[in-house]
Structures are given as structure tokens and as C-alpha cells.
Short mmCIF file of C-alpha atoms in Angstrom, two decimals:
data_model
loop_
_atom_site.label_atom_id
_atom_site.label_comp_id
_atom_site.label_asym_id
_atom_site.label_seq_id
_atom_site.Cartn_x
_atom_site.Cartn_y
_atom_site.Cartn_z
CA UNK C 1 209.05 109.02 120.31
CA UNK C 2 205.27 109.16 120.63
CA UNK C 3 203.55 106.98 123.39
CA UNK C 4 199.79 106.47 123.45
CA UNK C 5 200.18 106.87 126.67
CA UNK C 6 201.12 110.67 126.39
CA UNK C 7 204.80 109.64 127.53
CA UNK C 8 207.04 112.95 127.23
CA UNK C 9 211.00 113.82 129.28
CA UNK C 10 212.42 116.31 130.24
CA UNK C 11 215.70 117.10 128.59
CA UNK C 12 218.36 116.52 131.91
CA UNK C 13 221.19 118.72 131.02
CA UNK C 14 219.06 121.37 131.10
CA UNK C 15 217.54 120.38 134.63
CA UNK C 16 220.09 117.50 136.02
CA UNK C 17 217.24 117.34 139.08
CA UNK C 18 214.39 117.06 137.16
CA UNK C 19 213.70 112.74 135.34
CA UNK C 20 211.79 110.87 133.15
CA UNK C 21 208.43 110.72 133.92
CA UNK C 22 204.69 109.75 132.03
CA UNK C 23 201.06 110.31 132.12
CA UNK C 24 199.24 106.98 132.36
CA UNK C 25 195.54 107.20 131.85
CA UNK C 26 192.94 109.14 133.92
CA UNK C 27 192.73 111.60 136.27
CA UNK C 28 196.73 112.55 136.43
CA UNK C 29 199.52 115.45 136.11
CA UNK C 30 200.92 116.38 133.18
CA UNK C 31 204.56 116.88 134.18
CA UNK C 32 206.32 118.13 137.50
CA UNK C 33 207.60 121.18 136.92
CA UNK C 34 210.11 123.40 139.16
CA UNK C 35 208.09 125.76 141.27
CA UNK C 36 209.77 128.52 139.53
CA UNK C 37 211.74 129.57 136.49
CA UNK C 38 210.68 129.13 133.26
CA UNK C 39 209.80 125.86 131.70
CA UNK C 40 212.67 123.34 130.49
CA UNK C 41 211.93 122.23 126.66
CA UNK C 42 210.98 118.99 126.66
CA UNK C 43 212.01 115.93 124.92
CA UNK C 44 210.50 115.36 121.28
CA UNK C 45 210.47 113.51 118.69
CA UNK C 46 209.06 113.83 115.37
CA UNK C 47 204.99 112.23 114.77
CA UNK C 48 205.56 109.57 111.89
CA UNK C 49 203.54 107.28 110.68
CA UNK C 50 200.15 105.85 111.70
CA UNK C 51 200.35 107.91 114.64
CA UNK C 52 199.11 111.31 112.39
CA UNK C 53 195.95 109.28 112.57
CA UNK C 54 193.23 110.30 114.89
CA UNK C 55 193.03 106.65 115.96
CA UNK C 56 196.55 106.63 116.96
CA UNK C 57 197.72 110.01 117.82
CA UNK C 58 199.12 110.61 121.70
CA UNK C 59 197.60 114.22 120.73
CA UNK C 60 194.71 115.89 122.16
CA UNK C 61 191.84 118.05 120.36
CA UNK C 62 191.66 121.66 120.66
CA UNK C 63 189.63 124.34 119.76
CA UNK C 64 191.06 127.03 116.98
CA UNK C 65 191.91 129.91 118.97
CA UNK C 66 193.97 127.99 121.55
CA UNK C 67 195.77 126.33 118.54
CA UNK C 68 197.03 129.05 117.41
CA UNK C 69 198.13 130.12 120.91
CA UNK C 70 199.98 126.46 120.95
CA UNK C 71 200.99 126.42 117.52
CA UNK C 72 203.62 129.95 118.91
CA UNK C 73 205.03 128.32 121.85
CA UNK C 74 205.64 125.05 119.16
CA UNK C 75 207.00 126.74 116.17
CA UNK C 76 209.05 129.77 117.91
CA UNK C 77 209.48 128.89 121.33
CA UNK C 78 210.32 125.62 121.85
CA UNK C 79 211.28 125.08 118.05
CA UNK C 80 209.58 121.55 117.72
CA UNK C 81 210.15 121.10 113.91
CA UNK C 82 213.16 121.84 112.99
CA UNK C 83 211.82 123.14 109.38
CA UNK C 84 208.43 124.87 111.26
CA UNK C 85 209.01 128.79 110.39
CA UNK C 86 206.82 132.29 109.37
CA UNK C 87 205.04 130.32 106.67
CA UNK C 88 204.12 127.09 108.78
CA UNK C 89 201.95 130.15 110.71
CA UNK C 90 200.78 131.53 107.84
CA UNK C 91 199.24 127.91 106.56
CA UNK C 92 198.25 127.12 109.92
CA UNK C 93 196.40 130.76 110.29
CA UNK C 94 194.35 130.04 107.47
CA UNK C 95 193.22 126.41 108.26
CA UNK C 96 191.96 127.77 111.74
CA UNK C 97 190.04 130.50 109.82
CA UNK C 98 187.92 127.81 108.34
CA UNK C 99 187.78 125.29 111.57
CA UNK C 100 185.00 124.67 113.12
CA UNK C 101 184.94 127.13 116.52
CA UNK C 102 184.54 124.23 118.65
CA UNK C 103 186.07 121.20 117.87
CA UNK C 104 188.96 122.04 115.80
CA UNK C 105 188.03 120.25 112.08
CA UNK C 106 188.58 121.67 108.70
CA UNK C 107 188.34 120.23 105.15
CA UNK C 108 191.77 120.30 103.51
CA UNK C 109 191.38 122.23 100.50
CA UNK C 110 194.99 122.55 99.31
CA UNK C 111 194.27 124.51 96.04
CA UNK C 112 192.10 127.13 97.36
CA UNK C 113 194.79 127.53 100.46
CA UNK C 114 197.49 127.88 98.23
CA UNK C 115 195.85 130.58 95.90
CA UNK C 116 194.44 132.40 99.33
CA UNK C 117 198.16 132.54 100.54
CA UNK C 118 199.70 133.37 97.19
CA UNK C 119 202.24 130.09 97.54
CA UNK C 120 202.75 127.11 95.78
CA UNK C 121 200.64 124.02 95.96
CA UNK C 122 204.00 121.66 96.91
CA UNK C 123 205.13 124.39 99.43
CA UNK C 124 201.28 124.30 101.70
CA UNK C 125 201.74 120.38 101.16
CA UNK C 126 205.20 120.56 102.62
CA UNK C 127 204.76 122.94 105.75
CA UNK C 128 201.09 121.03 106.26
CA UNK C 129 203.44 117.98 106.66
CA UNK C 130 205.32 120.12 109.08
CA UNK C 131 202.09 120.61 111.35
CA UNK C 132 201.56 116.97 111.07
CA UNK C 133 205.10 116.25 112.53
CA UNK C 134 204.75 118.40 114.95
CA UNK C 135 201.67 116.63 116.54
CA UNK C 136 199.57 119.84 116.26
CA UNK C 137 197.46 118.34 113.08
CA UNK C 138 195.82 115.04 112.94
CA UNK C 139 193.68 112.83 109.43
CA UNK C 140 190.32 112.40 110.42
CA UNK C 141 189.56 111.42 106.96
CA UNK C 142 192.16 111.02 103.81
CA UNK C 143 191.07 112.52 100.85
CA UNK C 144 191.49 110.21 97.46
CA UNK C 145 191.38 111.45 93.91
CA UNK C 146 189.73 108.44 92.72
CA UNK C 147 186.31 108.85 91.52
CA UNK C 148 183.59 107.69 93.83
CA UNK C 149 180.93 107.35 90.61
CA UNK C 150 178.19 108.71 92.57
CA UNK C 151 174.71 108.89 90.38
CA UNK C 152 174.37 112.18 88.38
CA UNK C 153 177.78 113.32 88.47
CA UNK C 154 180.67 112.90 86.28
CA UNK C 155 183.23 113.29 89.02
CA UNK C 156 183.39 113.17 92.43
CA UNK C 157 186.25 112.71 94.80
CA UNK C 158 187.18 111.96 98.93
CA UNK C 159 188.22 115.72 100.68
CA UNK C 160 190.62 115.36 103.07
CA UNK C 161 189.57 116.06 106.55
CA UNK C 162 192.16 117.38 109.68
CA UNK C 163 191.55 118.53 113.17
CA UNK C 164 193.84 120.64 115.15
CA UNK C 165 195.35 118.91 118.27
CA UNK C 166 198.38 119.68 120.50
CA UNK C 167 200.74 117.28 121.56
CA UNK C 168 201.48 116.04 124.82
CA UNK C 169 204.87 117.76 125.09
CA UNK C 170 203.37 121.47 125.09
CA UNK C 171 200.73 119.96 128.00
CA UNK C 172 203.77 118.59 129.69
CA UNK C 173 206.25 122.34 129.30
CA UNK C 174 202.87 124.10 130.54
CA UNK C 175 202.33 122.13 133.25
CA UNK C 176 198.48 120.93 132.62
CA UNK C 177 196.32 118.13 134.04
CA UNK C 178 194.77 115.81 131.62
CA UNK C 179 192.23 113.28 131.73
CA UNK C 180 191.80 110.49 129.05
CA UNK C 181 194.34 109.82 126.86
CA UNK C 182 194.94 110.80 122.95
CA UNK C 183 192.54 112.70 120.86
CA UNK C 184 189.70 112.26 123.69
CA UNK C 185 191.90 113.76 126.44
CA UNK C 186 190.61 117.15 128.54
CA UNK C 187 192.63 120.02 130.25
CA UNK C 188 191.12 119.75 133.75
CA UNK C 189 193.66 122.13 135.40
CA UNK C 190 197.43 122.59 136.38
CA UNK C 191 199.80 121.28 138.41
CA UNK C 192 200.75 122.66 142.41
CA UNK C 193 204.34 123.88 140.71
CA UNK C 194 202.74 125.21 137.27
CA UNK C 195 200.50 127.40 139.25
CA UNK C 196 203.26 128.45 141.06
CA UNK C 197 205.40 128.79 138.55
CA UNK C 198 202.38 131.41 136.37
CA UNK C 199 202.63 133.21 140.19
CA UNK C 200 206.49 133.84 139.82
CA UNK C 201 206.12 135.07 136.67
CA UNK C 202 203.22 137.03 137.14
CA UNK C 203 205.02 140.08 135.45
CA UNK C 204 205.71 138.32 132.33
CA UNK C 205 201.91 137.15 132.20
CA UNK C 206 200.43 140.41 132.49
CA UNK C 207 202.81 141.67 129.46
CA UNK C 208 201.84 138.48 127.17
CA UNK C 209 198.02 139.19 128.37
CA UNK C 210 198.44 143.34 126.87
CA UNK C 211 199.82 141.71 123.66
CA UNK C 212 196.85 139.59 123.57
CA UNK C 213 197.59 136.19 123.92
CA UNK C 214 196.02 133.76 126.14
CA UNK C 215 198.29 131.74 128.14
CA UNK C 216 196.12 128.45 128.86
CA UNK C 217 194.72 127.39 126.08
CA UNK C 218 192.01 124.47 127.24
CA UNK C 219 191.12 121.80 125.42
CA UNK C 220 187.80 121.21 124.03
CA UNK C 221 184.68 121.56 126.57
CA UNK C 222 186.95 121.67 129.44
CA UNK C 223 185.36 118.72 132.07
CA UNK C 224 181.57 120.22 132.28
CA UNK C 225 180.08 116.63 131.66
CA UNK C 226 182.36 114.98 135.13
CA UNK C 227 179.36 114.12 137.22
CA UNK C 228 179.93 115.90 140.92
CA UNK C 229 181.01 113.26 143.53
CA UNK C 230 178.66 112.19 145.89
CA UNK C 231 180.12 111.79 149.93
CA UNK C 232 179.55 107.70 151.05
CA UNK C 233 178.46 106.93 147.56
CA UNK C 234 179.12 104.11 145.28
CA UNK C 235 178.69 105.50 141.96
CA UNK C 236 180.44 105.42 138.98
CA UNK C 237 181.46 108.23 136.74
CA UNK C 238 182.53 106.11 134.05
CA UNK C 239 181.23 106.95 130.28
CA UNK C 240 179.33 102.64 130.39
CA UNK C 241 177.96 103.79 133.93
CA UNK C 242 176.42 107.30 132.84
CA UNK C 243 175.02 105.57 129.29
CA UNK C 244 173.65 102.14 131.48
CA UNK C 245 171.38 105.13 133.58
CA UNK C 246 169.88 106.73 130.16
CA UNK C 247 166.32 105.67 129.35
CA UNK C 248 165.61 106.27 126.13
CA UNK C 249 162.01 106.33 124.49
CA UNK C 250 160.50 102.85 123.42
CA UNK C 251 160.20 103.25 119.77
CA UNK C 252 162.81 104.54 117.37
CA UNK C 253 162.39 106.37 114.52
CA UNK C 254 160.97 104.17 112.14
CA UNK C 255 159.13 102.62 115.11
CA UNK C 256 161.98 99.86 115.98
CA UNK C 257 162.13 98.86 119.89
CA UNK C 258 165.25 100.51 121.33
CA UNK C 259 166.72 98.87 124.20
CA UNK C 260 169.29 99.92 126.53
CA UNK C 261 171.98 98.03 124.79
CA UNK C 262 171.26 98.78 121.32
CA UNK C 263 171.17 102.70 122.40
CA UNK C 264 174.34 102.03 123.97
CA UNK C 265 175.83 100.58 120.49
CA UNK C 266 174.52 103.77 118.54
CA UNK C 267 176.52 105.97 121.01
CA UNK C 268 179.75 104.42 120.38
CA UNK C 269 178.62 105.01 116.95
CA UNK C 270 178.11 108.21 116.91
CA UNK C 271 180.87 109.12 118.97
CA UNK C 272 182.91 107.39 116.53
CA UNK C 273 181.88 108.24 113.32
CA UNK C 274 180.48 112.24 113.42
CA UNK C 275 184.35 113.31 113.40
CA UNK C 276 184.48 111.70 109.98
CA UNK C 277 181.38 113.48 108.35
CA UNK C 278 181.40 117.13 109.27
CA UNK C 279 178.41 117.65 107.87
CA UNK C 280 176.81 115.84 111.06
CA UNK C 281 179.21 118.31 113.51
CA UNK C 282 175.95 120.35 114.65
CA UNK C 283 174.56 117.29 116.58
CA UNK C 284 175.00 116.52 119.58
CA UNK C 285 176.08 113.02 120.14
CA UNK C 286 172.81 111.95 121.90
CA UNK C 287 170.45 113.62 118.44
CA UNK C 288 172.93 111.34 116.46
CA UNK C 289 172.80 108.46 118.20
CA UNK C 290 169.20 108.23 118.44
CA UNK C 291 168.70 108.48 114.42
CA UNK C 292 171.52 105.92 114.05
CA UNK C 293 169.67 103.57 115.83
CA UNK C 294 167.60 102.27 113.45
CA UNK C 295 170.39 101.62 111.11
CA UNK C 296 171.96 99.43 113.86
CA UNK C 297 168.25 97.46 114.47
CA UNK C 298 168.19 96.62 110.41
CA UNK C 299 171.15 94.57 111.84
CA UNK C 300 173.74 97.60 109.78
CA UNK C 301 177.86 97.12 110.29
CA UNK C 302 179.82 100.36 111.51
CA UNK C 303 181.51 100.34 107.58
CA UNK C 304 177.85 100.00 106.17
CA UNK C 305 176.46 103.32 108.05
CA UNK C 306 179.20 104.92 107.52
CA UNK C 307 179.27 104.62 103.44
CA UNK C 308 175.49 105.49 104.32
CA UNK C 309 176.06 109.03 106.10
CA UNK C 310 178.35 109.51 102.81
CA UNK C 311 175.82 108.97 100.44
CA UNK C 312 172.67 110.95 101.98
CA UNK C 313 175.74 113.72 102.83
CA UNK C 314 173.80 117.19 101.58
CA UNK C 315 176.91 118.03 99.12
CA UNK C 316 175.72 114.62 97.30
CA UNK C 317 172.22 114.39 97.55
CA UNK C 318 171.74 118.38 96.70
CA UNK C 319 175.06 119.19 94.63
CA UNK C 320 176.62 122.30 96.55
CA UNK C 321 178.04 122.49 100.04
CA UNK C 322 175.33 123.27 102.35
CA UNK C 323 175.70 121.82 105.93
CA UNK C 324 172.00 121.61 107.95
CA UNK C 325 171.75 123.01 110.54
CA UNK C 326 169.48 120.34 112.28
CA UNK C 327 171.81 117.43 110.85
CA UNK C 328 169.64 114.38 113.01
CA UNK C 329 166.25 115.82 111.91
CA UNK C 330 168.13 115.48 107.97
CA UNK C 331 168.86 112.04 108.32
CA UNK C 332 165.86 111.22 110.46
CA UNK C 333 164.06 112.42 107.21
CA UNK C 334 165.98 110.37 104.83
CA UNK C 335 165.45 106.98 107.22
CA UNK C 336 161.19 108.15 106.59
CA UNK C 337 162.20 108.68 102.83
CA UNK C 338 163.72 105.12 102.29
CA UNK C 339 161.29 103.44 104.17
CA UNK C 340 158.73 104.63 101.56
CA UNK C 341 160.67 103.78 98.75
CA UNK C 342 160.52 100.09 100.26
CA UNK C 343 156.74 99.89 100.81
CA UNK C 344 156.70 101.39 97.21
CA UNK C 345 158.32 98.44 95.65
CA UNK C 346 156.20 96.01 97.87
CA UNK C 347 153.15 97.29 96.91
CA UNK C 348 154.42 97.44 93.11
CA UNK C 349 155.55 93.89 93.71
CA UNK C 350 151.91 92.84 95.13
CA UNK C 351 150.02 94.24 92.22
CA UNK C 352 152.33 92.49 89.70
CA UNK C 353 151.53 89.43 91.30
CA UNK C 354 147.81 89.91 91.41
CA UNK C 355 147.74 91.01 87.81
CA UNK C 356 145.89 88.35 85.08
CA UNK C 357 147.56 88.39 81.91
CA UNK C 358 145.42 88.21 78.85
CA UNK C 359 144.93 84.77 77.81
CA UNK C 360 145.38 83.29 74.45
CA UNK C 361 142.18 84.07 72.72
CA UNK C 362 142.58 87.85 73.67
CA UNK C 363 146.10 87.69 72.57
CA UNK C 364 144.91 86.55 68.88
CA UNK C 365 142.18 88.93 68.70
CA UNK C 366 144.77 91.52 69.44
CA UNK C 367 147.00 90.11 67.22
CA UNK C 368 144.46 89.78 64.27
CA UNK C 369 143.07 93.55 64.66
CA UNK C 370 147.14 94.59 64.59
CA UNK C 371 147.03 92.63 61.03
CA UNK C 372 143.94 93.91 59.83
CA UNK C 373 145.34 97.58 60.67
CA UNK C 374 148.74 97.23 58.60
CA UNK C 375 146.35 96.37 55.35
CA UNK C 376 144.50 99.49 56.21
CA UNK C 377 141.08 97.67 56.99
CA UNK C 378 138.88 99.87 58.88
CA UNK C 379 137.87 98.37 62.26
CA UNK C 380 134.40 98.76 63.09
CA UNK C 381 133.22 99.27 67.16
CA UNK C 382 131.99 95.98 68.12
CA UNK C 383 130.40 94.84 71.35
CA UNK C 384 131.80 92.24 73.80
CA UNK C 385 131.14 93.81 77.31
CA UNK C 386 127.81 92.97 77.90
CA UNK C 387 128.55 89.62 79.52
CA UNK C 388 131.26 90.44 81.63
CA UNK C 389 130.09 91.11 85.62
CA UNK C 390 131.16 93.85 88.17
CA UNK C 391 133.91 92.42 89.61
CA UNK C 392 135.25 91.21 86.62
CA UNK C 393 135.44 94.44 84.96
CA UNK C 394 136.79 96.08 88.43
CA UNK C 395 139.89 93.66 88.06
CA UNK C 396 140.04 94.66 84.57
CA UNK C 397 140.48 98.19 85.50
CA UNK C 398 142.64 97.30 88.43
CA UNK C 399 145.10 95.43 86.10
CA UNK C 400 145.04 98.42 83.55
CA UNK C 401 145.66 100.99 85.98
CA UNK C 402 148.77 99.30 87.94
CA UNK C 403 150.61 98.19 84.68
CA UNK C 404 150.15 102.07 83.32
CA UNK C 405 151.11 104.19 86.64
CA UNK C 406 153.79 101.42 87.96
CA UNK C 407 155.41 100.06 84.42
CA UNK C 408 153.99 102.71 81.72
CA UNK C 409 152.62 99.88 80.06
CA UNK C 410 149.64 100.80 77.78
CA UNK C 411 149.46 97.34 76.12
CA UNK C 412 146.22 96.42 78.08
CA UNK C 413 144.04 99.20 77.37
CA UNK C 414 145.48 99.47 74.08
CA UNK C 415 144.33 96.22 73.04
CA UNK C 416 140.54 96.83 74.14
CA UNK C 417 140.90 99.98 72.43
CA UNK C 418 141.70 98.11 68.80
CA UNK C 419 139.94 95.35 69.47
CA UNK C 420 136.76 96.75 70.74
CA UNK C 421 136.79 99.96 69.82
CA UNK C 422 137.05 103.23 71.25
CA UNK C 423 133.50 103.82 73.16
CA UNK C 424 133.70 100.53 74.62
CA UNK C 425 137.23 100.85 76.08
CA UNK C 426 136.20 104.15 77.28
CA UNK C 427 132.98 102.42 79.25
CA UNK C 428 135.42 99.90 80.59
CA UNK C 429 138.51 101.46 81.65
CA UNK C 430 137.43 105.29 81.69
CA UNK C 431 138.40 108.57 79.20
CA UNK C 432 140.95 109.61 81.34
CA UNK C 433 142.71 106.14 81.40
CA UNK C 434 142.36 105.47 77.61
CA UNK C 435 143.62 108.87 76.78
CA UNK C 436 146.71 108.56 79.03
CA UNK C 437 147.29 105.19 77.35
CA UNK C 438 146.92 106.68 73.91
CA UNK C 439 149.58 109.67 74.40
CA UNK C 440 151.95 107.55 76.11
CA UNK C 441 152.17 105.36 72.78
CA UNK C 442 152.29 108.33 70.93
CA UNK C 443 155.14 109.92 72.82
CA UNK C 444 156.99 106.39 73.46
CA UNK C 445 159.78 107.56 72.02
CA UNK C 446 160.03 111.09 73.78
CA UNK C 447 162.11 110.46 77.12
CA UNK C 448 161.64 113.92 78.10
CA UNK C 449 157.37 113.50 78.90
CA UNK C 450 156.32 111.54 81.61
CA UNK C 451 152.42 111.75 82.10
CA UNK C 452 152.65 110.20 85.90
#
């Protein structure tokens, strides 16, 4: 059975001196191996369940190379699944081809992996599930047929999203030291008996290392961020400790005050959410967190930003897969982006509300020149200007201008144009506005011209 505590046995009629024992969290062994021999299979039981979830898995991330080199002690040497064979290998070969070199994540793609391997689509789904069970796969996102009806597309579904992991029973066989727990846990070195035990069978290491296979496959990044310990200190080395000591810059992206705390929230979201978007795997968690920050001022929900990252996601907003390769400095610029789309609709908002519409006597002039048109009355340039002031005729032109650019509405420079003819519209609004005005009626029914 899995534990979340990384809680793995020893089988005892193998080894009647060797017990139960667990990993709690932190800075601990492992297992307790014999000082020599080789290593006892452990214990296992099948991953069912919620714990193939990256929020529940007793599993912890690895990088693609040392997954494979896990994935052959798993499959053929200990004989975890009792299914796992040639072809699990195969599958699991070609979904470390495409991970990423680092952190272990690949996009499903079942189809393509199927035609690349020359097997059927049920048979990858079926040794996949095998990989699962075996605690060396993980969901970091399920994929979903169902159409997310995204804007300009007909059809658009959910990918399905794994990362490669290795369970805590291969960690425990090998003899490793861990730190953390689950998917966040970190090889930080062996055991007093594992290291003697690789000493004893020094022989056997040196032929495994001429076949070319690496025996100790670390996790992910090793420890390289465990702050040194400082003699008759009292620090802390805790993740809250290190993040309380940052001191980030005053002003945020879109120029929102970024305290210590809310910098602190946009970590945990980062940390949290870049797994799910692998688009976003090329920053670090400190570029991300900072961008994410002014999602989290606007007063944002963890669901909220993340349906965000998967709308401005480059395979959406540009139709083909293309990952940035500066993924903050992309969303920094879509923050800038939407921000001016706001102040857009203010401003549009503010001239609307400034705008004088015509009052009734203009309206039945307009009307009456519209009648005297449809009987095919000729309408003669009359005057009508010459009493109207400077700031009378710059609101005029104001009002003109803002309902053509911001609604394409020619009505008000139309109706000067019918009702006082065309040189006087011209001296009141301009050529260039009344000739706009005029081709936009005449194309009104032409979606494919726009004029502004």
C-alpha cells in the first residue's frame, strides 16, 4: 500500500533480520540495508486511485535519463507490475524522448505514440496504465475530449499532461536519502550500509558502468538550494524562512505595491501551478512569481489564474505549439496588453458620456431632407454655420469624431452633410472626416472593409 509518508518493508522471508521500517518527513534514510549482498525486493503494492495524482502520489520527480535507469531495475529486476514487460519499455522510451530534460513532464499524446511505436491505441493506453501502477508515472493534468469553445476555433480539447517519478520502494532497495516527502522529495545521498554495500560490489558496478548505465539516478536538482549551516547560529533553512528574507522591488508590473506577503502568496503560486502549464516550464519560479503578482493584487483566486495562464497559453492565443522561451516576459506582456484594453473601454465609455445628441429640431431637419431625397428633390447647399462659436463647433467635431472611430457611426456627419450640404459639412467637420463617413455608408454592408 502507498503511504504519503513514503512507507515501504522489506519482504522478511527473504531477510528474517531485517523489519518494517518508514521514512517520515525531512532530512532521513531511505531504508537500512545489510552492509553487503545484494538488495532484498521490497514490499509493494500496486498505485490505485487518487494516489496517480501529483497531489497525492508517495512518488518523487525525476529527470528522464535516470527514469529510464529506474524504470530497468522496476520492470526486470524487481518485477513491480506483474503485467510490466519489453513493450512497457518501449512506451516508456518514447515518452522520455519527448520529456522535458529537467523535470521529467511530457504531454500525453496517445495517437501519435501509438503510430511512432507501430501498436495499437488500447495497447499504449494499457501498458501507460502499467507505468502508472507502478508509481513511475504521475497526472499533472487530465486531458478531456470535451470542447473548451475557445474564440476562433471550432475545436479545442484538454492534453493530458504526466511527469516521470519513481516510487519510494526503488529509493528504499537502493538505499537513498531523501528529503521532503512525495513529488517534492530530493536524493541527498545514501545510506552508511548502501555505500557499503556499492563497495562490496564494486566488481559488478564497474561491469553495469561499461554497459552504460548509471547506477544512482538523482532526483531532480539534487539539494543545491539547502542553505550551508552556520556554527552558533539560529537560522532557519525552512522554504517560509528563506522567502520572509527576499526583498522584492516596490512596484509590480502594472505598478501594484508588492509586499512581502503578497510576494510570498505568488510563490506558492507559482510553485503550484507551472507543473500544470508547460508552456511556463522555462521560468524560474522567482520570474513567475513576480508576473503572477499582479493577478493576486486584482484580488485573483488560484482557479481564476489558472483558467488565465490557459487562455493567454501561446498554442491558443497564436494557433500552433510554440513554447517562449522567455515565458514571464510573455505573460508580463499580456498583463501590459489587458491593461490597455481596459483604459480603452474607459476612455470609450467617457466620450459616450460627454457626447450631445442632436436635439429635436436637428432630428426633423434630418428627417425632412431624408423625405425630400426619396421624392428625388434636389437639395440645395444652404448656410447655418455662421452663428455657431469656436467651442461649439470644436464639440461638434469632438462628438463626430468619437462616434465614427469608437462606434462606426456616420449618422452625425451624415446629417450635416444632407442637411447642409456638402461644403459646409466639409468646413465643419473636415474632408477627411466627411469622406470617411461617406464610404463607410457606402460599404455598410461589406464586413470585410474597415476604414479605422
Amino acid at each position: 500500500m502507498q503511504h504519503s509518508a513514503a512507507v515501504c518493508q522489506l519482504d522478511p522471508a527473504q531477510n528474517g533480520s531485517v523489519g518494517a521500517f518508514t521514512t517520515p518527513a525531512g532530512d532521513t534514510a531511505a531504508a537500512e540495508l545489510r552492509a553487503s549482498g545484494p538488495a532484498p525486493a521490497p514490499a509493494f503494492s500496486l498505485v490505485r486511485g487518487q494516489d496517480q495524482d501529483v497531489l497525492h502520489t508517495a512518488s518523487r520527480r525525476c529527470e528522464p535519463r535516470d527514469w529510464l535507469v529506474a524504470l530497468d531495475w522496476m520492470i526486470f529486476e524487481a518485477k513491480l507490475h506483474p503485467k510490466a514487460n519489453r513493450t512497457t519499455a518501449r512506451v516508456a522510451m518514447d515518452l522520455s524522448s519527448r520529456m522535458d530534460y529537467r523535470r521529467g513532464i511530457v504531454l500525453y499524446r496517445l495517437v501519435e505514440t501509438a503510430a511512432t511505436l507501430e501498436l495499437d491505441v488500447a495497447t499504449v493506453k494499457r501498458h501507460v496504465s502499467y507505468l502508472r501502477e507502478m508509481g513511475a508515472l504521475v497526472w499533472l493534468q487530465h486531458g478531456s475530449k470535451r470542447n473548451l469553445r475557445l474564440p476562433g476555433r471550432k475545436y479545442t480539447a484538454t492534453a493530458t499532461v504526466y511527469g516521470a517519478v519513481v516510487p519510494p520502494a526503488y529509493d528504499a532497495a537502493k538505499g537513498y536519502r531523501l528529503r521532503g516527502e512525495g513529488y517534492e522529495a530530493k536524493v541527498i545521498g545514501r545510506t552508511e550500509a548502501a555505500r557499503q554495500r556499492a563497495v562490496d560490489e564494486g566488481v559488478d558496478n564497474s561491469r553495469a558502468k561499461k554497459a552504460g548505465r548509471r547506477l544512482a539516478p538523482p532526483s531532480r536538482g539534487g539539494s543545491h538550494d539547502v542553505p550551508v549551516a552556520e556554527v552558533g547560529g539560529n537560522e532557519k533553512a525552512t522554504r517560509g524562512a528563506r522567502a520572509s528574507k527576499i526583498t522584492p522591488p516596490r512596484k509590480s508590473t502594472l505598478g501594484h505595491t508588492v509586499t512581502a506577503r503578497l510576494y510570498q502568496a505568488a510563490d506558492r503560486l507559482a510553485r503550484t501551478l507551472r507543473p500544470l502549464h508547460t508552456w511556463t516550464q522555462r521560468a524560474r519560479i522567482s520570474e513567475l512569481s513576480w508576473v503572477l503578482v499582479d493577478k493576486l493584487a486584482e484580488g485573483a483566486t488560484e482557479e481564476q489564474v489558472d483558467v488565465w495562464l490557459r487562455e493567454i497559453s501561446p498554442s491558443v492565443t497564436t494557433g500552433f505549439d510554440w513554447r517562449p522561451s522567455r515565458p514571464h516576459a510573455y505573460i508580463a506582456s499580456q498583463l501590459v496588453q489587458e491593461r490597455e484594453l481596459r483604459r480603452g473601454d474607459e476612455q470609450l465609455q467617457q466620450d459616450w458620456a460627454a457626447a450631445t445628441a442632436p436635439n429635436a429640431q436637428f432630428a426633423a431637419a434630418v428627417q425632412e431632407t431624408r423625405t425630400r431625397q426619396s421624392t428625388d428633390e434636389d437639395v440645395e447647399d444652404v448656410g447655418g454655420l455662421e452663428g455657431l462659436d469656436a467651442e461649439t463647433r470644436d464639440q461638434m467635431r469632438i462628438d463626430a469624431w468619437s462616434a465614427y472611430q469608437y462606434d462606426k457611426n456616420p449618422e452625425l456627419v451624415l446629417a450635416t452633410y444632407e442637411v447642409l450640404g456638402p461644403v459646409a459639412a466639409a468646413a465643419l467637420y473636415g474632408e477627411e472626416l466627411v469622406d470617411g463617413c461617406l464610404r463607410l455608408r457606402a460599404n455598410a454592408n461589406n464586413p470585410h472593409i474597415r476604414y479605422h
